[in-house]
CSV table of C-alpha atoms in Angstrom, one decimal:
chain,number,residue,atom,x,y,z
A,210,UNK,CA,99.1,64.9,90.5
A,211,UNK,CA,95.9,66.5,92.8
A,212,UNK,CA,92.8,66.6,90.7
A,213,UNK,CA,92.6,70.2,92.4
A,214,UNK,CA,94.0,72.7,90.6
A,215,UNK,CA,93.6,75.7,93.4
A,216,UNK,CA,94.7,74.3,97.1
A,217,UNK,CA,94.1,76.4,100.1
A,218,UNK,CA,96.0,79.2,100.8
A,219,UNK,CA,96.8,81.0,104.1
A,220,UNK,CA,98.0,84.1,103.4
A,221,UNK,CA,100.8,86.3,103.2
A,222,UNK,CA,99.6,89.4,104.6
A,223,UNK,CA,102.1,91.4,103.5
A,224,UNK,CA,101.1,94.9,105.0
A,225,UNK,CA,101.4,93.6,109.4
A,226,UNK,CA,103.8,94.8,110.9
A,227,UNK,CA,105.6,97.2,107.9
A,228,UNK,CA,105.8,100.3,108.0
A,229,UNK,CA,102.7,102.2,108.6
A,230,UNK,CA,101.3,104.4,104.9
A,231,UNK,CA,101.9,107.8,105.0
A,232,UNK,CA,98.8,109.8,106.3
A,233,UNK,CA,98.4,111.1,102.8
A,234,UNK,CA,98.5,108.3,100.7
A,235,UNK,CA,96.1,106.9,103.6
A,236,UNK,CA,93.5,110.0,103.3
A,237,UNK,CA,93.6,109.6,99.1
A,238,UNK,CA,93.2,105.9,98.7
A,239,UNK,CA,89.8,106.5,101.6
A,240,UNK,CA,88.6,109.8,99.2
A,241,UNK,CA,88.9,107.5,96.0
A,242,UNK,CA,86.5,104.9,97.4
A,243,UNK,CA,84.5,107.3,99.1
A,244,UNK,CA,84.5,108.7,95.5
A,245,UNK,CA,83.1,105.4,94.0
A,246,UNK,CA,80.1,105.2,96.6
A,247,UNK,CA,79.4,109.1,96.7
A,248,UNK,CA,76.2,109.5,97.6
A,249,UNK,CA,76.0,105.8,99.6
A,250,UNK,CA,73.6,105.7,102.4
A,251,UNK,CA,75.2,103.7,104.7
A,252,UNK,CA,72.8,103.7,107.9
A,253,UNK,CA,71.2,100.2,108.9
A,254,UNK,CA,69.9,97.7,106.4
A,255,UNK,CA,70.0,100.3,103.9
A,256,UNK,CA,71.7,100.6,100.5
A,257,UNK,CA,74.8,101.8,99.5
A,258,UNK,CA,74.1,103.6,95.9
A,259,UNK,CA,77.3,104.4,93.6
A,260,UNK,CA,76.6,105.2,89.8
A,261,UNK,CA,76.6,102.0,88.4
A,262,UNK,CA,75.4,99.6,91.4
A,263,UNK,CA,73.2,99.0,94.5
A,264,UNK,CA,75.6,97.1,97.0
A,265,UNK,CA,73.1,96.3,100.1
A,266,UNK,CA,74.9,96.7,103.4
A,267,UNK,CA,73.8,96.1,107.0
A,268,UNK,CA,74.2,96.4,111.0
A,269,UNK,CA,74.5,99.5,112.8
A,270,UNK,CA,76.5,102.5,111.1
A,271,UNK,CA,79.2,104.7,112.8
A,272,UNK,CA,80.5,107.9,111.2
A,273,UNK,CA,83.3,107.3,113.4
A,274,UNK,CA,84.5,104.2,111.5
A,275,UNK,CA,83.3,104.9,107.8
A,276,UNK,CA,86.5,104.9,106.5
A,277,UNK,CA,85.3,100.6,106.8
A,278,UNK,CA,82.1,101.1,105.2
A,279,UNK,CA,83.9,103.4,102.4
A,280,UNK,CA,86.2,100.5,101.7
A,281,UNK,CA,84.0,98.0,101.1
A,282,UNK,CA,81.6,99.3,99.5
A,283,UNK,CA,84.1,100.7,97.0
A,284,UNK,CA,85.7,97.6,97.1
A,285,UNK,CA,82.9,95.4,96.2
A,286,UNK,CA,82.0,97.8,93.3
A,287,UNK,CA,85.5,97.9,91.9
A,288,UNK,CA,86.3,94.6,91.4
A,289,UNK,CA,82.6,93.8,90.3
A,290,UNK,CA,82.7,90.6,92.8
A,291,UNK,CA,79.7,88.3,93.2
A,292,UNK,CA,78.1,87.8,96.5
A,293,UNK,CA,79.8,90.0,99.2
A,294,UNK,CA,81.5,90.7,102.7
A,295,UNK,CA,81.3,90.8,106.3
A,296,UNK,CA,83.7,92.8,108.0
A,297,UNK,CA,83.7,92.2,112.2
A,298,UNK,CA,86.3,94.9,114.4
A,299,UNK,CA,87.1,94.6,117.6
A,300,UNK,CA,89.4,97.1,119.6
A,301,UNK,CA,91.6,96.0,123.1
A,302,UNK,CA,89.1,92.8,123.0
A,303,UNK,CA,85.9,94.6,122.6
A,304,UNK,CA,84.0,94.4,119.6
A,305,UNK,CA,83.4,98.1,118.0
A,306,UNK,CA,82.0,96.9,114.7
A,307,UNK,CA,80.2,94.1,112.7
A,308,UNK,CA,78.9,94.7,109.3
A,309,UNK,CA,77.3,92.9,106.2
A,310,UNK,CA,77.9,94.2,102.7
A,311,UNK,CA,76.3,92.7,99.1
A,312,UNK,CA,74.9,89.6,98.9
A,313,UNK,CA,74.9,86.3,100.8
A,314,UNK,CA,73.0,85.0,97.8
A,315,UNK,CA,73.1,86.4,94.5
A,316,UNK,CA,70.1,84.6,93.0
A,317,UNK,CA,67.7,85.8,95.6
A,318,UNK,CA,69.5,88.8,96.7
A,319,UNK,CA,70.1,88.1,100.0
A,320,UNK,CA,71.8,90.5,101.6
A,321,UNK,CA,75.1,89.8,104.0
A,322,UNK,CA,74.3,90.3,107.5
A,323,UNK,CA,76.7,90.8,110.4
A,324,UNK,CA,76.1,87.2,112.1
A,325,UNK,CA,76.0,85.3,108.5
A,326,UNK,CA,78.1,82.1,108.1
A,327,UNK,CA,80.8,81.4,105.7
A,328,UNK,CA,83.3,78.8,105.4
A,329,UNK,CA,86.6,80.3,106.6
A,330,UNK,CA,88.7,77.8,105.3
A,331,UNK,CA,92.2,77.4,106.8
A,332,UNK,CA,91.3,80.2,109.8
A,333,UNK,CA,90.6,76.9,111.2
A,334,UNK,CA,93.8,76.0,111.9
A,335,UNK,CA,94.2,78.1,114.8
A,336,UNK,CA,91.5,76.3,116.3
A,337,UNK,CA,92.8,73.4,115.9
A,338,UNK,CA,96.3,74.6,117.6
A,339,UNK,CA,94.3,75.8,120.2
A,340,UNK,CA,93.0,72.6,120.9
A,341,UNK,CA,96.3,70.5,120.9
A,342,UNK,CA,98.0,72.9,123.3
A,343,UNK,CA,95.1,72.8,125.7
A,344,UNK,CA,95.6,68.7,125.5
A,345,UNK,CA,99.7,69.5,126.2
A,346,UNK,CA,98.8,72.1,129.0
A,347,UNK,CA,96.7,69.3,130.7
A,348,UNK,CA,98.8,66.9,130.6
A,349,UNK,CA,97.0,64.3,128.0
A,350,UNK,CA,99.9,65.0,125.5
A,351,UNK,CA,103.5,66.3,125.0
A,352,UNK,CA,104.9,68.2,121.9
A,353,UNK,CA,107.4,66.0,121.4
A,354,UNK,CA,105.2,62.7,120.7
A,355,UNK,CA,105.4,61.0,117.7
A,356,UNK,CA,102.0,61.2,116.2
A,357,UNK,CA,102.6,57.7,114.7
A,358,UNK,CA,102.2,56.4,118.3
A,359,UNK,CA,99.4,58.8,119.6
A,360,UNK,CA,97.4,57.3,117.0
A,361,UNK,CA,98.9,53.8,117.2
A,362,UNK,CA,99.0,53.5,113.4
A,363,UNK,CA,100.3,50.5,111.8
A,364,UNK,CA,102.6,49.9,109.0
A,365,UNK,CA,100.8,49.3,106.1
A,366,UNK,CA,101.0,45.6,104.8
A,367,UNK,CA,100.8,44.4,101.0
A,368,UNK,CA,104.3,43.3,99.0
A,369,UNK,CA,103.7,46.5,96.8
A,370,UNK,CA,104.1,49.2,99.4
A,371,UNK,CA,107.5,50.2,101.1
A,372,UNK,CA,106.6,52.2,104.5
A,373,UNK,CA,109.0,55.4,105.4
A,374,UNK,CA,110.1,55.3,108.8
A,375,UNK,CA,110.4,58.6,108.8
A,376,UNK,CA,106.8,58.8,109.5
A,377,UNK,CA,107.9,57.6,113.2
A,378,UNK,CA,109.8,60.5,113.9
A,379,UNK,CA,106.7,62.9,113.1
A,380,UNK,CA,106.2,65.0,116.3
A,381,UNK,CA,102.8,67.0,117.2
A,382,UNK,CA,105.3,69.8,117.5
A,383,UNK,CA,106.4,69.4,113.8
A,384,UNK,CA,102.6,69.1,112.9
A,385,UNK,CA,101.8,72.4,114.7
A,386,UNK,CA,104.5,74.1,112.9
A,387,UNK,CA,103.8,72.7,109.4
A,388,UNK,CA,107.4,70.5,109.7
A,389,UNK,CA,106.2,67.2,109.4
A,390,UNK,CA,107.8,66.3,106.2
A,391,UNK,CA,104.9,66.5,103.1
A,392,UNK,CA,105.4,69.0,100.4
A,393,UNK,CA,102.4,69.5,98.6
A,394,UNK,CA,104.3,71.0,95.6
A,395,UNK,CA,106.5,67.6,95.0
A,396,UNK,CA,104.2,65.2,96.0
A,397,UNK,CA,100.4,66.1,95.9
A,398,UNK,CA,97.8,67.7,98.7
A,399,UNK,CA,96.0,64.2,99.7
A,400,UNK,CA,93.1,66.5,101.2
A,401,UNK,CA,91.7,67.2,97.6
A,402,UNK,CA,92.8,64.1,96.4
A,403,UNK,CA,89.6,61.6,97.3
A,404,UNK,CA,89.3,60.1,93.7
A,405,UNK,CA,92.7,58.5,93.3
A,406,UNK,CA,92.5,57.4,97.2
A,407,UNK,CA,89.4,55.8,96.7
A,408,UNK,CA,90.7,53.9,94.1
A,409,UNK,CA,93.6,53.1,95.0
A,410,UNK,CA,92.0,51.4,98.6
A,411,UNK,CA,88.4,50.3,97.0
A,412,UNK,CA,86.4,51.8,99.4
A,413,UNK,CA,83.1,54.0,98.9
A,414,UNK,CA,83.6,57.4,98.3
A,415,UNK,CA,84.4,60.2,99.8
A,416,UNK,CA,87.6,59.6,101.2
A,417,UNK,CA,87.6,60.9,105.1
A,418,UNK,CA,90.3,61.8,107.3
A,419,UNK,CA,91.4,57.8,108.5
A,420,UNK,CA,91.1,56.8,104.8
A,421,UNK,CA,93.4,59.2,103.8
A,422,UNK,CA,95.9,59.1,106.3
A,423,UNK,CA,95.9,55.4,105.4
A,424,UNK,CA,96.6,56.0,102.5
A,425,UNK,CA,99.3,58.3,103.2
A,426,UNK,CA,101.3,55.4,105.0
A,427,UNK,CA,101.4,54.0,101.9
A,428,UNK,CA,103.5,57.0,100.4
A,429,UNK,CA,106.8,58.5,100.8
A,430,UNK,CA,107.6,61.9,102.7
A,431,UNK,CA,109.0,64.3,100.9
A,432,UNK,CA,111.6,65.8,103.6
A,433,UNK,CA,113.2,64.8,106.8
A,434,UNK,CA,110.5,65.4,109.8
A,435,UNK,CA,111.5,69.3,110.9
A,436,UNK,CA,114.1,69.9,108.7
A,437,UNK,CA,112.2,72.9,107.2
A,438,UNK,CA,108.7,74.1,106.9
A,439,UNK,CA,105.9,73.6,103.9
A,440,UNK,CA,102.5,74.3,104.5
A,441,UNK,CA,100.4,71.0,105.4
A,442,UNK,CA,96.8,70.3,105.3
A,443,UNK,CA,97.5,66.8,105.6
A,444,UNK,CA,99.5,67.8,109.0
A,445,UNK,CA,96.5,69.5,110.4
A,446,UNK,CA,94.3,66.6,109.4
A,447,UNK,CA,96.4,64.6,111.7
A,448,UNK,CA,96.0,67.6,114.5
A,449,UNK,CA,92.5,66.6,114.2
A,450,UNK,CA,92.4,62.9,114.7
A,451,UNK,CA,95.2,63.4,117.9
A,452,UNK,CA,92.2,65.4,119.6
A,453,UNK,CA,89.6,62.6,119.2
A,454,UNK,CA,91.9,59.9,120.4
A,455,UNK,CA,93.4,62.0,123.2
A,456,UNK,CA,90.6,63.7,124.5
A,457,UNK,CA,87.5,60.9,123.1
A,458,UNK,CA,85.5,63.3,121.9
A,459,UNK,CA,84.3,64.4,118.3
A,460,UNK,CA,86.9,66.6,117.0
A,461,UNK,CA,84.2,69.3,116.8
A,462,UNK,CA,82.7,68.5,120.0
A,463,UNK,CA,86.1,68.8,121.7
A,464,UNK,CA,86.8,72.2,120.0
A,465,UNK,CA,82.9,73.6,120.1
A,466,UNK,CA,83.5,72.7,124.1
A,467,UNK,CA,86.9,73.5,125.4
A,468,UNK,CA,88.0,76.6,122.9
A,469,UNK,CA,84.4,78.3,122.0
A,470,UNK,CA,81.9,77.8,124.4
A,471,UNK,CA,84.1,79.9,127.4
A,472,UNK,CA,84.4,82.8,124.8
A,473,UNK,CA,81.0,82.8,124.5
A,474,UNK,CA,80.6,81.5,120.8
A,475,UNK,CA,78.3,78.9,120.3
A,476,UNK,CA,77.1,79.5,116.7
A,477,UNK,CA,80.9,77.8,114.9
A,478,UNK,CA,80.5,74.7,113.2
A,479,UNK,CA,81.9,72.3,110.8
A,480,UNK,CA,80.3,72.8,107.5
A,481,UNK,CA,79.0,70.5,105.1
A,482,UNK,CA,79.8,70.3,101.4
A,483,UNK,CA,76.5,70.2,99.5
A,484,UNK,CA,74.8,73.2,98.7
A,485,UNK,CA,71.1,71.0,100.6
A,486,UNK,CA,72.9,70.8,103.9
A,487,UNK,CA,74.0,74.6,104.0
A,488,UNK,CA,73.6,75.6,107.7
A,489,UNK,CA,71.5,78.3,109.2
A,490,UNK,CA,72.7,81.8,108.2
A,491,UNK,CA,75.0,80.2,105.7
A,492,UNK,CA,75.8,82.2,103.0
A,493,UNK,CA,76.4,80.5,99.6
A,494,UNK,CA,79.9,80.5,97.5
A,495,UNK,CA,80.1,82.2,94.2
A,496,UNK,CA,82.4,80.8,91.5
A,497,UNK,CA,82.2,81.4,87.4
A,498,UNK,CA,78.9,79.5,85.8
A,499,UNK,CA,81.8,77.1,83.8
A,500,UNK,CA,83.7,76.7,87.0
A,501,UNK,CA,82.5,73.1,87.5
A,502,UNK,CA,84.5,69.6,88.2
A,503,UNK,CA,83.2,66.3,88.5
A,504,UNK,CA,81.8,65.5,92.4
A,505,UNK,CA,83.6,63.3,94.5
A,506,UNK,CA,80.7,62.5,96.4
A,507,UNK,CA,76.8,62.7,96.9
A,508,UNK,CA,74.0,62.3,94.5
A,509,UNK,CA,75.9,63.4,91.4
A,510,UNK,CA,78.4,61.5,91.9
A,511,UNK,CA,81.0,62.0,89.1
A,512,UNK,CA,78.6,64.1,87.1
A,513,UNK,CA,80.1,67.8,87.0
A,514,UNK,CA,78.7,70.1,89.7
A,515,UNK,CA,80.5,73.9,90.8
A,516,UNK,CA,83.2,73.5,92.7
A,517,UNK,CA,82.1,74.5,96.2
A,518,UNK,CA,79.5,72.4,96.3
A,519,UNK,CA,81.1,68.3,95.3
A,520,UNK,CA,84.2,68.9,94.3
A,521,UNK,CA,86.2,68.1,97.4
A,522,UNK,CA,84.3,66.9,101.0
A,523,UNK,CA,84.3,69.4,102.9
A,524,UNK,CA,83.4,67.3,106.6
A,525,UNK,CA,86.8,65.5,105.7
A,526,UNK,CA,88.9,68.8,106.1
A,527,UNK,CA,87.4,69.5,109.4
A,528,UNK,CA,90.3,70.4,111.5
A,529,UNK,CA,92.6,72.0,108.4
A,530,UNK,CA,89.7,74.0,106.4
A,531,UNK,CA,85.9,73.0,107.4
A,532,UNK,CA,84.6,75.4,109.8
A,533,UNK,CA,82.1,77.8,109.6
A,534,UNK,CA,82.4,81.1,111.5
A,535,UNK,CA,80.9,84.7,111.2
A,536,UNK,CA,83.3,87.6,111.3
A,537,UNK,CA,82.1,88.6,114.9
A,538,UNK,CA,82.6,85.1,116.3
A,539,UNK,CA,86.5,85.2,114.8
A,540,UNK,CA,87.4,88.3,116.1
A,541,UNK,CA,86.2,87.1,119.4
A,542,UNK,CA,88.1,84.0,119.3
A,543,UNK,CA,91.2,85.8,118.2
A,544,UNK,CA,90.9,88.9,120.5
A,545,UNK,CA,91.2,86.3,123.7
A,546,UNK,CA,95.0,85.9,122.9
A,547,UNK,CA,95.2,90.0,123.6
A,548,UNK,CA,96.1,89.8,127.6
A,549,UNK,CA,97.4,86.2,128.2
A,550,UNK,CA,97.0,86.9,131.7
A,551,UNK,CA,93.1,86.9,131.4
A,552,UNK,CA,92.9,84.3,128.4
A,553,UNK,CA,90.2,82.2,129.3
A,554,UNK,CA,91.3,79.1,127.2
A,555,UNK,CA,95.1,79.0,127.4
A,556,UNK,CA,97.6,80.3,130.5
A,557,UNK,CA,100.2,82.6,129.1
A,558,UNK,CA,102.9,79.8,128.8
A,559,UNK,CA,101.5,78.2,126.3
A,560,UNK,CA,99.9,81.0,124.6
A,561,UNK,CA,103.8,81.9,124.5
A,562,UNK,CA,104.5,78.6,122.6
A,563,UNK,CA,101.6,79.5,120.8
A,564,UNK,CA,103.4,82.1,118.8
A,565,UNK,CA,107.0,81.3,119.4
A,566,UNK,CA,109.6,81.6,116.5
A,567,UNK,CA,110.2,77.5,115.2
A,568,UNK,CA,113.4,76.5,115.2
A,569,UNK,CA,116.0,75.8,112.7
A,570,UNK,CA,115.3,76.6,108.9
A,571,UNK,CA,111.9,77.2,109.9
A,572,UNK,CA,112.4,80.7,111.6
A,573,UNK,CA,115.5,81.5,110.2
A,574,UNK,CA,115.8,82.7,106.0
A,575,UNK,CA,118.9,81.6,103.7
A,576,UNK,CA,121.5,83.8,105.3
A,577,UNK,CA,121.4,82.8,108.8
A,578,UNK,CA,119.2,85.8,109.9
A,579,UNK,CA,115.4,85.4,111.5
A,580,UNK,CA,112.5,85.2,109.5
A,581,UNK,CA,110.6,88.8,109.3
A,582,UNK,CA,107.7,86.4,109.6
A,583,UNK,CA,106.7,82.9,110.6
A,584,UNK,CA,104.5,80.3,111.0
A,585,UNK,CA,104.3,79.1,114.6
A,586,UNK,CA,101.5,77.4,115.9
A,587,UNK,CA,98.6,77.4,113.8
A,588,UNK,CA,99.2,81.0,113.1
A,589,UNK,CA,101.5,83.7,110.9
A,590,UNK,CA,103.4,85.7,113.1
A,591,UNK,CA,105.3,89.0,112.6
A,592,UNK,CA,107.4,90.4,115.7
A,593,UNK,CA,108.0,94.3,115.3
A,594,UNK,CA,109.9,95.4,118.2
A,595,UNK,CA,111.7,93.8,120.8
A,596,UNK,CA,109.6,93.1,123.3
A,597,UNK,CA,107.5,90.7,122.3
A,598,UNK,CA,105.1,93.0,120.3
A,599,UNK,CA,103.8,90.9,117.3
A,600,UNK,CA,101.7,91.1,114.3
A,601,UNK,CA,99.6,87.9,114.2
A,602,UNK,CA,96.9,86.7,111.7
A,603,UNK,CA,95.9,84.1,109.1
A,604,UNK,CA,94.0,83.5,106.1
A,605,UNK,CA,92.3,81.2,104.3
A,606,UNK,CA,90.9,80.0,100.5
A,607,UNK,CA,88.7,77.7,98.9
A,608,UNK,CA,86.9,77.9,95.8
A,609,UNK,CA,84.1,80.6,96.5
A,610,UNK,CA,86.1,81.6,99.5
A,611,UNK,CA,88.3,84.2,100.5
A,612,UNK,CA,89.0,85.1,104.4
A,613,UNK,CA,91.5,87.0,106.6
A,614,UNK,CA,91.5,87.2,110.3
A,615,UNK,CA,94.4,89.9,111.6
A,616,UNK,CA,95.7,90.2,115.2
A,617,UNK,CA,97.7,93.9,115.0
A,618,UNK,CA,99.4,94.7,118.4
A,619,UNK,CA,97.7,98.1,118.8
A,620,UNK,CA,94.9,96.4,120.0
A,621,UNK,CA,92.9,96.2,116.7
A,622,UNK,CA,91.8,93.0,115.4
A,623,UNK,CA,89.4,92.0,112.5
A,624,UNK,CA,87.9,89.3,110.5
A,625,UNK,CA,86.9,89.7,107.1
A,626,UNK,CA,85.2,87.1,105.0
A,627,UNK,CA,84.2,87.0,101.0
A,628,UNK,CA,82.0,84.7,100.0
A,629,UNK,CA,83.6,84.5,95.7
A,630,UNK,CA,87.3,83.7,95.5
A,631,UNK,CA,87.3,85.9,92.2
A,632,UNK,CA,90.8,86.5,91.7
A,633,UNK,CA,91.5,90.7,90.0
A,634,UNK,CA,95.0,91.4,88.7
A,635,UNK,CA,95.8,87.7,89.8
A,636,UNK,CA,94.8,88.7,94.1
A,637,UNK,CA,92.2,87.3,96.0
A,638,UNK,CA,89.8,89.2,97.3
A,639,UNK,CA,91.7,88.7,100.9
A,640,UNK,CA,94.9,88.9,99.7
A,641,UNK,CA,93.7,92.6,97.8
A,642,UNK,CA,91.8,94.0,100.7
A,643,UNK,CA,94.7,93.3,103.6
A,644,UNK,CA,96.2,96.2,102.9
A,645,UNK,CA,93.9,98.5,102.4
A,646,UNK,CA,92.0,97.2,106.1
A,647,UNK,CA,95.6,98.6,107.5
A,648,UNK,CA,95.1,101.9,105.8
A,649,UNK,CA,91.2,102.2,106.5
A,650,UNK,CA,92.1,101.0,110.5
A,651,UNK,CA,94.4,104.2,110.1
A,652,UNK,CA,92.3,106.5,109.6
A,653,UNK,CA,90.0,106.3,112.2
A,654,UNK,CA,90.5,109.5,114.4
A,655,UNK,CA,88.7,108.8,117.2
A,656,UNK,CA,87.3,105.0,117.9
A,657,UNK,CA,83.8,104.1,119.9
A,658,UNK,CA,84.1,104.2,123.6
């Protein structure tokens, strides 16, 4: 079994693409919060007062969108969580609004601001399937090759270990659209795994990404390669490695370079794990004072440290779960898929294969009928009409984390990122808020010019 007992999470989104709240219920679940923060002074830098609490919030205000600023604030208040928000809107590929709300640091009250860092867990997949198709669209790879021989990996050797040759028929295709053939839930999730894997090949710790896929030769699959689709880390992981050896960069000097520096985002990184090597602007993650684990690496090696900061490695999820992003800087990453025409990263062929249905099990449910939603490449979809209008988006968890980035096909898309993965009434903070960002977009009569 994984010595983690919380593995990422992408999302379920429930709200894109269903039917659209009635204005009323819309206008009273905006007058409840704006009943929790009455009185909230919502201009720059300044502080949001309710009642009970003083939640800080910054950037620029606009009455025009407060039915935002209502949300959060109210939110934050409600479900008493530690640290805080950033919210980052953007509307027909222009952004309209970036915000910071409560704290990017609860011991020194720090508040959130609008450019601040946080780990946005798996949002980073879409990155990464950005990347790959850029390879495929210039010609340094196909979808159809077996991963097993982009990588030229070997079979592993030792009288104990019997190697499944299904690994062989692993496609980058099948990796994209989380068909490669691990099940987390039968098997184990080998990217929060690094004790047993270090043991098991007596090397130092942490485990990082070639340990553990060598490691992973050494097991089983748990299904046929694209017979149906389970949600991989470990597939992603391999995403990562295909980009170094194809392209012979760093896997985040490859992505930094080809996918963000032509949107015009240069401050996106690949975190680090311990709370010392927190970046610039890096907020930090809030978890319960007992939520602690023994570290898997650094100087307390073994001793019990909280879980964001030594309890899994962080660098070694890179292309599956390690970036660091602020809100703004997602929503302008996601907001260049809006035109394909005028995408400056991918033409709109593959920006098509990008979000097309998979095949097979994968896009169709038990009785024969497709999906309502998918996962294509690196991203949730949900079509809604016939035409090719679509619902996109994708979330992301990891212990002090909770994220969301939404692509809606009116033209809105957001980011929001929390820095506590408190769960209330079993939700994330994500997971609790998506709806409610539908209703709040809603409800904006008349947005900035």
């Amino acid at each position: 079994m994984p010595f983690i007992t919380s593995p990422e999470w992408y999302g379920h989104c429930p709200r894109l693409g269903e039917g659209i709240e009635s204005p009323l219920r819309v206008r009273m679940v905006l007058l409840l919060c704006a009943a929790l923060v009455s009185g909230a002074c919502l201009n720059s830098g300044a502080f949001a007062q309710s009642s009970t609490a003083k939640i800080p919030t910054t950037g620029r205000a606009n009455p025009q969108l407060a039915s935002f600023d209502h949300l959060f604030v109210g939110f934050l208040h409600e479900r008493q969580l530690p640290g805080g928000a950033s919210l980052a809107v953007a509307r027909n590929g222009r952004l309209v609004y970036a915000r910071g709300y409560g704290y990017a640091d609860e011991e020194t009250k720090e508040p959130v601001q609008s450019n601040s860092l946080f780990r946005i867990a798996s949002i980073s997949k879409p990155l990464t399937a950005v990347a790959i198709l850029q390879l495929v669209e210039r010609g340094r790879l196909r979808l159809n090759d077996s991963v097993f021989d982009v990588l030229q990996l070997q079979e592993p050797a030792g009288n104990d270990v019997t190697f499944d040759e299904r690994w062989r028929r692993v496609t980058i295709l099948h990796l994209l659209q989380h068909r490669g053939g691990w099940d987390r839930d039968k098997s184990f999730d080998p990217m929060f795994h690094s004790r047993a894997i270090v043991k098991e090949l007596k090397i130092e710790p942490p485990a990082r990404p070639r340990d553990i896929i060598r490691y992973m030769l050494r097991h089983p699959l748990d299904f046929n390669p694209g017979a149906r689709d389970v949600y991989s880390n470990f597939g992603y992981c391999l995403l990562g490695r295909v980009i170094e050896k194809v392209s012979g960069q760093s896997y985040e000097q490859y992505v930094r370079k080809e996918v963000l520096a032509p949107l015009g985002i240069h401050d996106m990184r690949v975190g680090a794990t311990l709370l010392e090597k927190r970046a610039p602007h890096e907020v930090r993650y809030h978890v319960g004072k007992n939520a602690l684990a023994p570290a898997v690496m650094g100087p307390h090696l073994g001793e019990k440290v909280p879980w964001p900061y030594g309890a899994w490695c962080l660098e070694s999820m890179d292309s599956h779960g390690g970036w660091l992003a602020s809100a703004s800087d997602l929503v302008r990453f996601a907001s260049a898929f809006y035109d394909p025409r005028r995408c400056k990263i991918l033409s709109a062929k593959s920006i098509a294969i990008l979000f097309a249905r998979p095949p097979g099990a994968a896009g169709i449910d038990d009785k024969g009928k497709p999906r309502d939603a998918f996962y294509a490449c690196g991203w949730m979809v949900r079509p809604i009409d016939d035409n090719g209008g679509r619902n996109i988006w994708h979330g992301g968890y990891l212990d002090g984390t909770s994220t969301l980035l939404v692509n809606r096909n009116d033209g809105l898309t957001w980011a929001v990122l929390f820095n506590s993965s408190k769960k209330t009434k079993k939700e994330l903070p994500a997971d609790a808020i998506d709806s409610l960002m539908h209703e709040a977009a809603d409800a904006v009569e008349v947005w900035p010019r």
